Amino acid sequence: MSIFLSKLGRFAFRQRHIVTLLWLALLALAGVGAATAPAPTNGSFSIPGTEAQEAFDLLAERVPEANADGASARVVFEAPADSDVTAPETRAEIERTLAALGESSPEVAAVTDPFTTGTVSEDGRVAYTSVTYDAPSMELDDSTRDALESVIDDARERGLAVEVGGDALQTVPEVAATEIIGVGVAAVVLVITFGSMVAAGLPLLTALIGVGVGVGGITALASVLDLGSNTTTLAMMIGLAVGIDYALFIVSRYRGELREGRQREDAAGRAVGTAGSAVVFAGLTVVIALVGLAVVNIPLLTEMGLAAAATVLIAVLIALTLIPALLGYAGARVHPRRSRETSPSDETASGRPAMGVRWANLVLRRPVTVLLTAVVGLGAMALPVTQMEMGLPDDGTQPTSTTQRKAYDTLADGFGVGFNGPLLTVVDTADAADPQGAADRVTAEVGRLPGVAMVTPAVLNEAGDAATITVIPDSKPSSAETEDLVHGIREAGDGIAADTGAEVLVTGSTAMNIDVSEKLNDALVPYLVLVVGLAFLLLTVVFRSLLVPLKAALGFLLSVLAALGAVVAVFQWGWLGGLFGVEQTSPIMSMMPLLMVGVVFGLAMDYEVFLVTRMREARLHGESASQAVVTGFRDGARVVTAAAVIMIAVFAGFIGTSDQMIKMIGFGLAVAVLFDAFVVRMAIVPAVLALLGNSAWYLPRWLDRILPNVDVEGSAVVQEPAADEAPESEPRERDAVTTRS
């Protein structure tokens, strides 16, 4: 494969004009498609195979007037002190507001009257109205949201205490300034690493082109494929990180080849044939991890994984083709202005070994101490995982300063803590001899269950084949008591179905949250087996070893558990929450553990491939096991460190977004890369290799014979004679690296 990649790099270098124009054309095409396509929405959130989703589908089929897909706003009114909402003046203002809400937008489907529907608290101090819309929340016109906010502002100016909850005010997350800062930090790191603006600019430029092509294509297809807005954000996050990293490794190797006196085309070919091979296999591990999310059978996770995997593939293709093409334009400017020659040895100008070499020697002298310190430290960071509470975000996780959170708290004070998490019980009476009798029996039996604060009477649809019952728990939505109540209703429904033929299903956001958590927990082990198993096989082929891939997988588990522990400490416990913009603690998003496992595993293998392939290359050249570790750090530690800092900066940039899910993902991935790159790969990996010695590279002969030789180290390229410079290339004298006096 290295020979093919080397030829590809030389071709892209020679045909730089054509290659560059092709990528620019793809970028323009993606940009036009994104600009002319409808804005991405949140997509249709569904959890196939769960009872909550089954009930939701039944409701949409038999009670379409309920408009389950439509956006809703819960407008909450609170009476002044020593008064109630039924006071003549307060009631008049509320009714005036209700009328204004009904006329605020043609997308308004219905507005309930709290005085006729009974949505007034027992003490009379709190009332609420439900405003439903014809369109889903993310498809509402901006004018509709503006009109809703305008009506509320007018009511407040008239002295009415009113707040708004629900999903009608939900919008597509905006790009935060901190995301731009993350890219800026990456630029600074690249300049420091390369000492050249041109060399630093190439990875940034190609990464932005790759993200532009990937995200533009996703946006163009979002409406057709029903992709969510968070899908685009995750693709941008992953695409930027790996795009910069992959380009960084190839540019770094290219400069090393030039320092050895090779001509530019030959250097480009060798860089793509060696570092490019590592890029291909590192990219494959990321793609495997992201595509593997499809086994969970949650459409949102599948979309996010596939979209991010597509951006990773684009990043790999750009690194293999556009980078060598742009290197053809760069000339000798990829080197620092002041010094066009740097020694490839591990000795600095002062005669001291490089930092990577000094660190590797330290680890080799104290492998047990380093290993125990790293493992114990990561284990301590992982302890909060034992207290992790999972849930889906709702208005209760919003900052206390928002109107959504104020509405949530007011409802809890007026109607009870369980009022914000109602359980919608759907009764399928199609096979029941007495539909109304069966529905009434469900109401009676559910009302006797422990943990129930209130049950509304059953309401049959016109066809008489479905009924809906609202159950209000006496505990908060995310509590274990509410989860027990959901299971209790379902168990009671089994007996009712046997007696009456009516099937009882429980849905609603709280029930959906419980079902999602259970589904994700059930899918975690199969997903880990699939992804880690496939990656283990891939790394076995790459490293031709059994213990090295095993060590890589175990190290990943340590880093991802420690990262999840940090997420729990910050977002659930509130430790240092103000530092990261976490105004309100909340349960960890249900899909966060699985999403982190998928993304972090792929990214963790990047550093494993980049660092350990240099060690294996040294072993193939006859170095001892310990010296190979030093060589790997001498040639790769600086670049891997820069790549990790860049990736951390890019991920950390998303912490500033207003969307709680993206904020949590950005923080989790940044911390995971920090732990994996600087603790696992830089400490645990060399310590374990030092302890294992030559046995680390053991592979049974029978397995060695059947495994394909992919030559990820580029040995065939290194042994290949240098290619002649193409006529259009600059003379070698101009490429020679000289020292300025």
XYZ file of C-alpha atoms in Angstrom:
741
model
C 0.000 0.000 0.000
C 2.860 2.375 0.769
C 4.054 2.149 -2.859
C 0.580 3.071 -4.127
C 0.341 5.991 -1.712
C 3.803 7.151 -2.682
C 2.809 7.206 -6.340
C -0.394 9.033 -5.416
C 1.618 11.667 -3.556
C 3.960 12.163 -6.502
C 1.046 12.382 -8.911
C -0.698 15.007 -6.762
C 2.584 16.943 -6.498
C 3.112 16.960 -10.271
C -0.535 17.598 -11.150
C -0.981 20.167 -8.385
C -3.072 22.517 -10.531
C -5.627 19.848 -11.445
C -5.821 18.396 -7.923
C -6.247 21.815 -6.310
C -8.922 22.880 -8.793
C -10.844 19.629 -8.238
C -10.983 20.179 -4.470
C -11.941 23.821 -4.887
C -14.697 22.756 -7.279
C -15.985 20.254 -4.705
C -15.907 22.979 -2.064
C -17.852 25.354 -4.304
C -20.390 22.653 -5.158
C -20.921 21.813 -1.490
C -21.222 25.505 -0.652
C -23.857 26.123 -3.300
C -25.790 23.059 -2.201
C -25.694 24.148 1.438
C -26.715 27.721 0.602
C -29.723 26.664 -1.460
C -30.907 23.806 0.789
C -33.425 24.267 3.616
C -31.896 24.873 7.040
C -31.132 21.702 9.019
C -33.612 20.771 11.733
C -33.374 18.610 14.788
C -34.582 15.706 12.685
C -37.187 13.227 13.844
C -36.080 11.773 17.160
C -37.183 8.162 17.364
C -36.074 5.116 19.319
C -37.141 2.010 17.364
C -37.869 -1.059 19.408
C -38.985 0.740 22.571
C -42.457 0.841 24.109
C -42.366 4.630 24.307
C -41.773 4.866 20.550
C -44.490 2.273 19.858
C -46.979 4.348 21.859
C -45.879 7.527 20.098
C -46.423 5.915 16.677
C -49.834 4.587 17.740
C -50.831 8.039 18.921
C -49.722 9.649 15.664
C -51.736 7.098 13.669
C -54.998 7.044 15.628
C -55.061 10.460 17.287
C -53.515 12.722 14.624
C -55.324 15.733 16.017
C -52.989 15.542 19.008
C -50.268 16.813 16.620
C -47.548 14.964 18.465
C -44.858 16.238 16.084
C -45.836 19.876 16.462
C -43.964 22.351 18.624
C -45.484 23.423 21.900
C -45.065 26.259 24.359
C -46.197 26.130 27.975
C -46.986 29.673 29.096
C -46.999 29.887 32.890
C -48.740 32.660 34.814
C -48.084 33.470 38.467
C -50.290 35.711 40.583
C -48.858 38.541 42.685
C -48.251 37.941 46.377
C -51.411 37.688 48.515
C -53.537 37.167 45.374
C -54.463 34.454 42.888
C -54.885 34.118 39.141
C -58.672 34.158 39.401
C -58.693 37.764 40.679
C -60.639 39.880 38.142
C -57.734 42.056 37.029
C -55.240 39.174 36.772
C -57.732 36.924 34.979
C -58.546 39.680 32.497
C -54.856 40.148 31.667
C -54.398 36.387 31.271
C -57.372 36.137 28.908
C -56.040 39.070 26.940
C -52.708 37.293 26.629
C -54.436 34.072 25.519
C -56.228 35.947 22.751
C -52.964 37.541 21.618
C -51.254 34.142 21.573
C -53.981 32.698 19.357
C -53.548 35.518 16.863
C -49.757 35.733 17.057
C -48.994 33.452 14.112
C -50.787 31.403 11.450
C -48.703 28.417 12.661
C -50.576 28.367 15.990
C -52.833 25.295 16.077
C -54.495 25.720 19.474
C -54.334 27.679 22.721
C -55.890 26.175 25.858
C -57.750 28.214 28.477
C -56.527 27.338 32.000
C -59.824 28.413 33.523
C -61.831 25.932 31.436
C -59.291 23.094 31.301
C -58.557 23.225 35.030
C -54.835 23.932 34.737
C -54.863 26.159 37.795
C -52.992 25.155 40.961
C -54.944 24.337 44.121
C -53.807 27.498 45.864
C -54.809 29.540 42.806
C -51.433 31.217 42.454
C -50.216 29.443 39.291
C -51.907 28.678 35.974
C -50.619 27.635 32.598
C -51.770 27.424 29.005
C -50.503 25.112 26.283
C -49.847 26.642 22.861
C -49.437 24.058 20.106
C -48.149 24.686 16.608
C -48.583 22.979 13.248
C -44.830 22.667 12.610
C -42.056 20.955 14.596
C -39.999 23.222 16.815
C -36.951 23.485 14.564
C -39.129 24.245 11.519
C -41.026 27.165 13.017
C -40.573 30.483 11.256
C -38.474 32.998 13.119
C -41.437 35.352 12.951
C -43.478 32.841 14.972
C -40.921 32.740 17.779
C -40.580 36.516 17.652
C -44.355 36.894 17.906
C -44.484 34.550 20.922
C -41.768 36.491 22.704
C -43.464 39.791 21.789
C -46.781 38.687 23.341
C -44.977 37.628 26.526
C -43.057 40.916 26.701
C -46.284 42.886 26.309
C -47.884 40.887 29.141
C -44.926 41.585 31.401
C -45.114 45.293 30.650
C -48.720 45.211 31.843
C -47.535 43.786 35.174
C -48.262 40.090 34.532
C -45.736 37.558 35.870
C -45.364 35.139 32.947
C -42.696 32.680 31.756
C -42.471 30.312 28.779
C -41.290 26.693 28.608
C -41.517 23.968 25.991
C -39.670 23.446 22.731
C -41.188 26.304 20.713
C -38.301 28.593 21.682
C -35.687 26.000 20.771
C -33.365 27.086 17.968
C -30.416 25.673 16.041
C -27.253 26.174 18.156
C -25.165 29.090 16.980
C -21.410 29.005 16.475
C -19.806 30.357 19.620
C -16.815 32.693 19.648
C -14.858 30.088 21.607
C -15.000 27.753 18.605
C -13.109 30.372 16.593
C -10.670 30.723 19.488
C -10.063 26.966 19.326
C -9.014 27.254 15.691
C -6.841 30.222 16.630
C -5.073 28.175 19.284
C -4.483 25.456 16.692
C -2.885 28.048 14.412
C -0.545 29.233 17.181
C 0.492 25.648 17.983
C 1.211 24.967 14.312
C 3.359 28.088 14.003
C 5.329 27.124 17.102
C 5.723 23.543 15.865
C 6.845 24.382 12.336
C 8.331 27.860 12.757
C 6.898 28.715 9.346
C 3.665 30.487 8.502
C 3.384 28.529 5.264
C 3.856 25.138 6.913
C 1.466 26.120 9.703
C -1.125 27.408 7.269
C -1.302 24.250 5.151
C -2.970 22.008 7.785
C -5.417 24.768 8.703
C -6.276 25.523 5.094
C -6.791 21.896 4.110
C -8.771 21.141 7.283
C -11.109 24.059 6.592
C -11.545 22.911 2.987
C -12.318 19.380 4.167
C -14.812 20.597 6.758
C -16.342 22.899 4.163
C -16.841 20.014 1.739
C -18.113 17.635 4.422
C -20.381 19.974 6.356
C -21.583 21.637 3.166
C -22.569 18.258 1.749
C -24.307 17.248 4.975
C -26.207 20.535 5.085
C -27.232 20.174 1.454
C -28.630 16.707 2.153
C -30.010 17.451 5.633
C -33.571 18.065 4.503
C -33.626 15.045 2.182
C -32.127 12.649 4.739
C -33.833 14.245 7.777
C -30.506 14.957 9.456
C -30.382 16.986 12.657
C -28.505 20.204 13.361
C -26.319 18.471 15.945
C -25.198 16.072 13.217
C -23.569 18.958 11.388
C -21.947 20.270 14.555
C -20.387 16.916 15.449
C -19.121 16.490 11.876
C -17.500 19.930 12.058
C -15.947 19.106 15.425
C -14.425 15.800 14.316
C -13.539 17.001 10.812
C -11.547 19.990 12.070
C -9.634 17.939 14.621
C -8.585 15.025 12.415
C -8.147 17.225 9.338
C -5.516 19.340 11.069
C -3.839 16.327 12.662
C -3.574 14.254 9.489
C -2.151 17.152 7.513
C 0.236 17.942 10.364
C 1.813 14.487 10.218
C 2.324 14.513 6.455
C 3.759 18.048 6.371
C 6.083 17.149 9.236
C 7.327 14.029 7.442
C 7.751 16.005 4.207
C 9.992 18.518 5.965
C 12.016 15.668 7.425
C 12.549 14.186 3.968
C 13.680 17.578 2.649
C 16.150 17.896 5.518
C 17.729 14.647 4.343
C 18.401 16.282 0.979
C 15.685 14.735 -1.162
C 14.065 16.530 -4.050
C 10.639 17.965 -3.420
C 8.632 15.503 -5.517
C 10.484 12.566 -4.026
C 9.979 13.995 -0.527
C 6.250 14.404 -1.148
C 5.961 10.834 -2.385
C 7.869 9.435 0.576
C 5.862 11.535 3.041
C 2.550 10.266 1.670
C 3.884 6.710 1.413
C 5.048 6.625 5.053
C 3.041 9.095 7.138
C 0.146 8.704 4.693
C -0.034 4.997 5.452
C -0.431 5.798 9.141
C -3.088 8.375 8.244
C -5.069 5.779 6.292
C -5.126 3.258 9.121
C -5.719 5.878 11.784
C -8.634 7.156 9.725
C -9.982 3.626 9.345
C -10.072 3.140 13.121
C -12.016 6.391 13.510
C -14.446 5.410 10.759
C -14.967 1.953 12.285
C -15.775 3.495 15.653
C -18.179 6.068 14.202
C -19.984 3.771 11.767
C -20.278 1.181 14.544
C -22.725 3.496 16.318
C -25.335 2.178 13.896
C -25.545 -1.089 15.862
C -27.324 0.783 18.662
C -30.283 1.329 16.303
C -30.932 4.891 17.432
C -31.333 7.000 14.265
C -29.872 10.139 15.826
C -26.684 8.334 16.859
C -26.456 6.609 13.478
C -26.773 9.921 11.627
C -24.167 11.594 13.812
C -21.756 8.681 13.387
C -22.142 8.364 9.607
C -21.882 12.113 9.016
C -18.759 12.398 11.168
C -17.273 9.325 9.467
C -17.819 10.984 6.081
C -15.851 14.050 7.198
C -13.044 11.792 8.434
C -12.847 10.073 5.028
C -12.702 13.470 3.350
C -9.915 14.507 5.750
C -7.930 11.379 4.808
C -8.379 11.990 1.067
C -7.342 15.622 1.423
C -4.242 14.654 3.400
C -3.224 12.182 0.685
C -3.906 14.423 -2.319
C -4.383 18.122 -1.564
C -1.510 18.364 0.920
C 1.145 17.123 -1.561
C -0.416 19.350 -4.231
C -0.119 22.443 -2.031
C 3.395 21.431 -1.004
C 4.248 21.773 -4.668
C 3.331 25.447 -4.453
C 5.050 26.035 -1.110
C 8.623 25.359 -2.194
C 11.278 25.879 0.459
C 8.940 28.148 2.440
C 7.782 25.167 4.491
C 10.963 25.733 6.526
C 11.521 28.530 9.052
C 12.744 31.816 7.604
C 15.765 32.094 9.879
C 17.033 28.569 9.575
C 16.571 26.357 6.555
C 18.358 23.448 8.198
C 17.537 21.513 11.329
C 19.273 18.322 12.251
C 17.096 15.209 12.270
C 19.020 13.829 15.188
C 17.855 13.960 18.745
C 20.424 16.535 19.716
C 19.469 20.179 20.016
C 21.731 23.099 19.286
C 22.885 23.078 22.898
C 23.798 19.398 22.721
C 20.973 18.311 25.027
C 18.615 15.542 23.910
C 15.187 16.628 22.766
C 12.364 16.696 25.306
C 10.751 13.580 23.807
C 14.006 11.649 24.139
C 14.539 12.769 27.734
C 10.985 11.750 28.647
C 11.319 8.353 26.959
C 14.570 7.655 28.812
C 12.934 8.629 32.108
C 10.056 6.202 31.490
C 12.465 3.444 30.497
C 14.373 3.923 33.768
C 11.227 3.893 35.948
C 8.574 1.970 33.975
C 6.806 0.502 37.021
C 6.566 3.860 38.797
C 5.278 5.638 35.700
C 2.788 2.877 34.928
C 1.363 2.716 38.456
C 1.136 6.520 38.750
C -0.709 6.830 35.446
C -3.103 3.948 36.089
C -3.906 5.056 39.647
C -4.401 8.645 38.517
C -6.792 7.706 35.719
C -8.567 5.296 38.038
C -9.153 8.073 40.557
C -10.512 10.320 37.803
C -12.891 7.540 36.767
C -14.440 7.133 40.247
C -17.307 9.641 39.623
C -18.596 7.301 36.903
C -19.970 5.075 39.665
C -22.364 7.904 40.604
C -23.366 8.824 37.051
C -27.047 9.621 36.505
C -28.257 9.635 32.928
C -31.160 11.516 31.414
C -32.337 13.559 28.450
C -32.065 17.348 28.605
C -35.234 19.297 29.424
C -36.123 22.748 30.698
C -34.990 21.703 34.182
C -31.388 21.589 32.928
C -31.522 25.152 31.591
C -29.695 27.950 33.450
C -31.801 29.495 36.221
C -31.746 32.842 34.425
C -33.714 31.564 31.411
C -37.473 31.869 31.039
C -37.675 28.119 30.317
C -36.131 27.274 33.693
C -38.298 29.830 35.503
C -41.422 28.315 33.937
C -40.227 24.839 34.947
C -39.650 25.870 38.570
C -42.946 27.775 38.803
C -44.885 24.734 37.606
C -43.056 22.525 40.112
C -43.949 24.931 42.928
C -47.584 25.205 41.888
C -48.411 21.658 40.830
C -45.683 19.435 42.302
C -42.255 18.238 41.236
C -43.676 15.519 38.991
C -45.776 17.878 36.918
C -42.872 18.634 34.565
C -42.526 14.934 33.733
C -46.043 13.639 32.948
C -46.434 10.055 31.777
C -48.700 9.698 28.783
C -50.449 6.340 28.933
C -51.875 5.185 25.605
C -54.467 2.384 25.635
C -54.885 0.410 22.416
C -58.544 -0.606 22.597
C -58.867 -1.937 19.036
C -59.244 -5.536 20.314
C -61.166 -4.711 23.496
C -64.826 -5.731 23.750
C -65.601 -2.655 25.879
C -63.112 0.128 24.932
C -64.400 2.667 27.456
C -64.551 0.090 30.226
C -60.997 -1.055 29.524
C -59.721 2.539 29.511
C -61.541 3.310 32.777
C -60.018 0.220 34.388
C -56.546 1.438 33.408
C -57.304 4.796 35.024
C -58.490 3.141 38.232
C -55.610 0.688 38.581
C -52.928 3.220 37.708
C -54.374 5.663 40.228
C -53.820 3.116 43.003
C -50.124 2.655 42.226
C -47.583 4.142 44.666
C -45.907 7.298 43.422
C -48.940 8.651 41.526
C -49.952 12.233 42.306
C -52.817 12.520 39.817
C -54.467 10.626 36.953
C -56.678 12.302 34.362
C -59.806 10.515 33.076
C -59.347 8.397 29.962
C -60.184 10.157 26.689
C -61.230 7.938 23.755
C -60.649 9.014 20.181
C -63.547 9.255 17.715
C -62.945 5.766 16.345
C -62.932 4.280 19.836
C -59.749 2.300 19.204
C -57.367 4.353 21.357
C -57.505 6.241 24.635
C -55.070 8.577 26.342
C -54.489 8.990 30.078
C -52.097 11.456 31.681
C -50.353 10.300 34.855
C -48.572 12.847 37.068
C -45.901 11.318 39.335
C -45.230 12.692 42.793
C -41.473 12.591 42.153
C -39.235 14.536 39.797
C -38.793 13.244 36.221
C -35.199 12.009 36.614
C -35.710 10.165 39.910
C -35.592 6.423 40.516
C -39.139 6.625 41.953
C -40.489 7.854 38.621
C -38.673 5.068 36.804
C -40.252 2.538 39.185
C -43.669 4.050 38.460
C -43.188 3.623 34.702
C -42.341 -0.042 35.188
C -45.273 -0.390 37.607
C -47.750 0.962 35.023
C -46.395 -1.429 32.414
C -46.663 -4.398 34.755
C -50.247 -3.470 35.603
C -50.940 -3.148 31.892
C -49.913 -6.765 31.315
C -52.687 -7.979 33.574
C -55.262 -5.627 32.029
C -54.326 -6.797 28.524
C -54.887 -10.425 29.545
C -58.336 -9.622 30.942
C -59.684 -7.047 28.480
C -57.596 -7.329 25.307
C -56.553 -3.675 25.622
C -52.819 -3.026 25.385
C -51.349 -0.407 27.710
C -48.331 1.606 26.555
C -46.467 4.357 28.388
C -44.736 7.198 26.551
C -43.820 10.838 27.053
C -40.401 12.415 27.503
C -39.812 10.771 30.889
C -40.738 7.287 29.678
C -38.732 7.845 26.509
C -35.732 8.803 28.619
C -36.008 5.580 30.630
C -36.311 3.477 27.482
C -33.344 5.241 25.862
C -31.147 4.631 28.901
C -32.061 0.945 28.980
C -31.508 0.574 25.244
C -28.123 2.265 25.418
C -27.065 0.160 28.389
C -28.052 -2.999 26.533
C -26.152 -1.877 23.416
C -22.925 -0.801 25.136
C -21.322 -4.236 25.480
C -22.146 -5.425 21.917
C -20.901 -2.104 20.579
C -17.651 -2.348 22.496
C -17.123 -5.919 21.324
C -17.759 -4.958 17.694
C -15.665 -1.787 17.594
C -12.801 -2.946 19.790
C -12.780 -6.336 18.057
C -12.574 -4.873 14.547
C -9.998 -2.310 15.601
C -7.965 -5.029 17.353
C -7.848 -7.008 14.111
C -6.901 -3.902 12.146
C -4.123 -2.957 14.572
C -2.873 -6.550 14.607
C -2.405 -6.279 10.853
C -0.753 -2.862 11.200
C 1.654 -3.670 14.052
C 1.965 -7.442 13.461
C 1.683 -8.008 17.193
C -0.942 -9.255 19.642
C 0.102 -7.445 22.799
C 0.467 -3.978 21.271
C -3.172 -3.827 20.061
C -4.340 -5.294 23.387
C -2.428 -2.638 25.279
C -3.932 0.034 23.001
C -7.489 -1.121 23.715
C -7.001 -1.328 27.497
C -5.408 2.109 27.550
C -8.381 3.494 25.673
C -10.784 2.094 28.263
C -8.842 3.852 31.011
C -8.882 7.201 29.239
C -12.574 7.096 28.307
C -13.629 6.114 31.841
C -11.513 8.915 33.296
C -13.036 11.379 30.799
C -16.551 10.282 31.716
C -15.619 10.760 35.367
C -14.588 14.335 34.605
C -17.882 14.912 32.753
C -19.835 13.675 35.786
C -17.804 15.857 38.166
C -18.350 19.028 36.119
C -21.828 18.654 34.624
C -23.576 16.511 37.261
C -21.801 17.551 40.458
C -20.950 21.094 39.380
C -17.236 20.967 40.228
C -15.549 23.899 38.435
C -18.832 24.335 36.555
C -18.497 28.111 36.412
C -15.123 27.769 34.702
C -16.706 25.807 31.856
C -19.927 27.819 31.610
C -22.089 25.180 33.330
C -24.745 27.283 35.048
C -26.985 24.364 35.989
C -26.032 20.821 36.937
C -27.972 18.036 35.282
C -27.900 14.302 34.631
C -25.476 13.168 31.953
C -27.092 12.907 28.536
C -28.151 9.295 28.016
C -26.236 8.801 24.788
C -23.080 10.507 26.045
C -21.221 7.358 27.243
C -21.816 5.485 24.004
C -21.010 8.514 21.851
C -17.796 9.133 23.751
C -16.791 5.492 23.451
C -17.238 5.633 19.690
C -15.532 8.938 19.031
C -12.745 8.682 21.609
C -11.798 5.157 20.599
C -11.201 6.235 17.025
C -9.259 9.327 18.044
C -7.205 7.424 20.620
C -6.072 4.980 17.972
C -4.783 7.933 15.907
C -1.982 8.595 18.386
C -1.354 4.885 18.850
C -0.831 4.419 15.115
C 1.269 7.557 14.641
C 3.544 6.924 17.625
C 3.934 3.146 17.584
C 4.474 2.814 13.825
C 7.677 4.824 14.243
C 8.733 2.404 16.997
C 7.981 -0.592 14.807
C 9.865 1.021 11.936
C 12.900 1.329 14.207
C 12.532 -2.318 15.262
C 12.501 -3.407 11.619
C 15.746 -1.503 11.132
C 17.424 -3.578 13.846
C 17.100 -1.429 16.952
C 16.461 -3.003 20.348
C 13.008 -2.833 21.931
C 14.025 -0.063 24.369
C 15.931 1.948 21.765
C 12.942 1.702 19.416
C 10.819 3.397 22.086
C 13.340 6.241 22.293
C 13.432 6.545 18.506
C 9.663 6.648 18.317
C 9.557 9.492 20.829
C 12.457 11.288 19.168
C 10.700 11.364 15.820
C 7.069 11.492 16.898
C 6.632 12.974 20.386
C 6.801 16.632 19.302
C 4.344 16.163 16.466
C 1.973 13.962 18.483
C 2.032 16.537 21.290
C 1.195 19.325 18.861
C -1.566 17.238 17.297
C -3.093 16.495 20.704
C -2.974 20.154 21.780
C -4.654 21.131 18.516
C -7.373 18.534 18.918
C -7.977 19.586 22.526
C -8.231 23.218 21.449
C -10.718 22.427 18.697
C -12.930 20.321 20.968
C -12.676 22.784 23.856
C -13.846 25.509 21.497
C -17.289 23.897 21.439
C -17.671 24.246 25.210
C -18.828 27.813 24.641
C -21.888 26.820 22.611
C -25.344 27.419 24.036
C -26.448 23.839 23.369
C -25.985 21.697 26.492
C -25.394 18.494 24.516
C -22.680 20.008 22.292
C -21.082 21.675 25.333
C -20.935 18.326 27.129
C -19.584 16.487 24.081
C -16.917 19.128 23.461
C -15.742 19.019 27.067
C -15.769 15.228 27.208
C -13.785 14.814 23.992
C -11.239 17.480 24.977
C -10.612 15.834 28.347
C -10.503 12.370 26.778
C -7.837 13.450 24.263
C -5.873 15.082 27.095
C -5.873 11.870 29.125
C -5.289 9.559 26.193
C -2.512 11.489 24.484
C -0.529 12.671 27.495
C -1.171 9.918 30.033
C -1.942 6.755 28.074
C 0.114 7.171 24.890
C 2.962 9.225 26.379
C 3.299 7.374 29.710
C 1.507 4.034 29.813
C 2.493 2.958 26.291
C 6.284 3.371 26.702
C 6.145 1.948 30.229
C 4.325 -1.181 29.087
C 6.605 -1.606 26.059
C 9.627 -1.254 28.333
C 8.316 -3.964 30.648
C 7.358 -6.308 27.808
C 10.598 -5.858 25.871
C 10.882 -7.981 22.726
C 7.773 -9.988 23.647
C 5.657 -6.915 22.854
C 6.248 -7.569 19.156
C 5.592 -11.307 19.294
C 3.300 -12.757 16.633
C 2.790 -16.510 16.123
C 4.346 -17.718 12.888
C 1.117 -19.238 11.624
C -0.650 -15.916 12.126
C 2.222 -13.992 10.558
C 1.884 -16.104 7.419
C -1.843 -15.474 6.934
C -1.956 -11.777 7.808
C -1.550 -9.397 4.867
C 1.548 -7.207 4.886
C 0.254 -3.646 4.580
C 3.663 -2.012 5.172
C 2.249 0.847 7.206
C 5.814 1.886 8.096
C 6.561 2.544 4.421
C 9.588 0.230 4.293
C 9.099 -0.361 0.566
C 9.054 3.373 -0.036
C 12.237 3.929 1.982
C 14.038 1.255 -0.049
C 12.678 2.577 -3.344
C 15.179 4.635 -5.383
C 14.415 8.325 -5.579
C 12.340 9.457 -8.520
C 13.716 11.982 -10.946
C 12.391 15.480 -10.587
C 9.708 16.316 -13.112
C 10.702 18.934 -15.722
C 8.246 21.482 -14.355
C 9.711 21.268 -10.856
C 12.235 23.730 -9.563
C 15.919 22.745 -9.696
C 17.195 20.805 -6.763
C 19.557 23.603 -5.838
C 16.589 25.782 -4.964
C 15.181 23.063 -2.706
C 18.403 22.435 -0.897
C 18.223 23.383 2.727
C 21.034 25.771 3.577
C 22.046 27.554 6.701
C 21.940 31.319 6.577
C 24.927 33.058 7.951
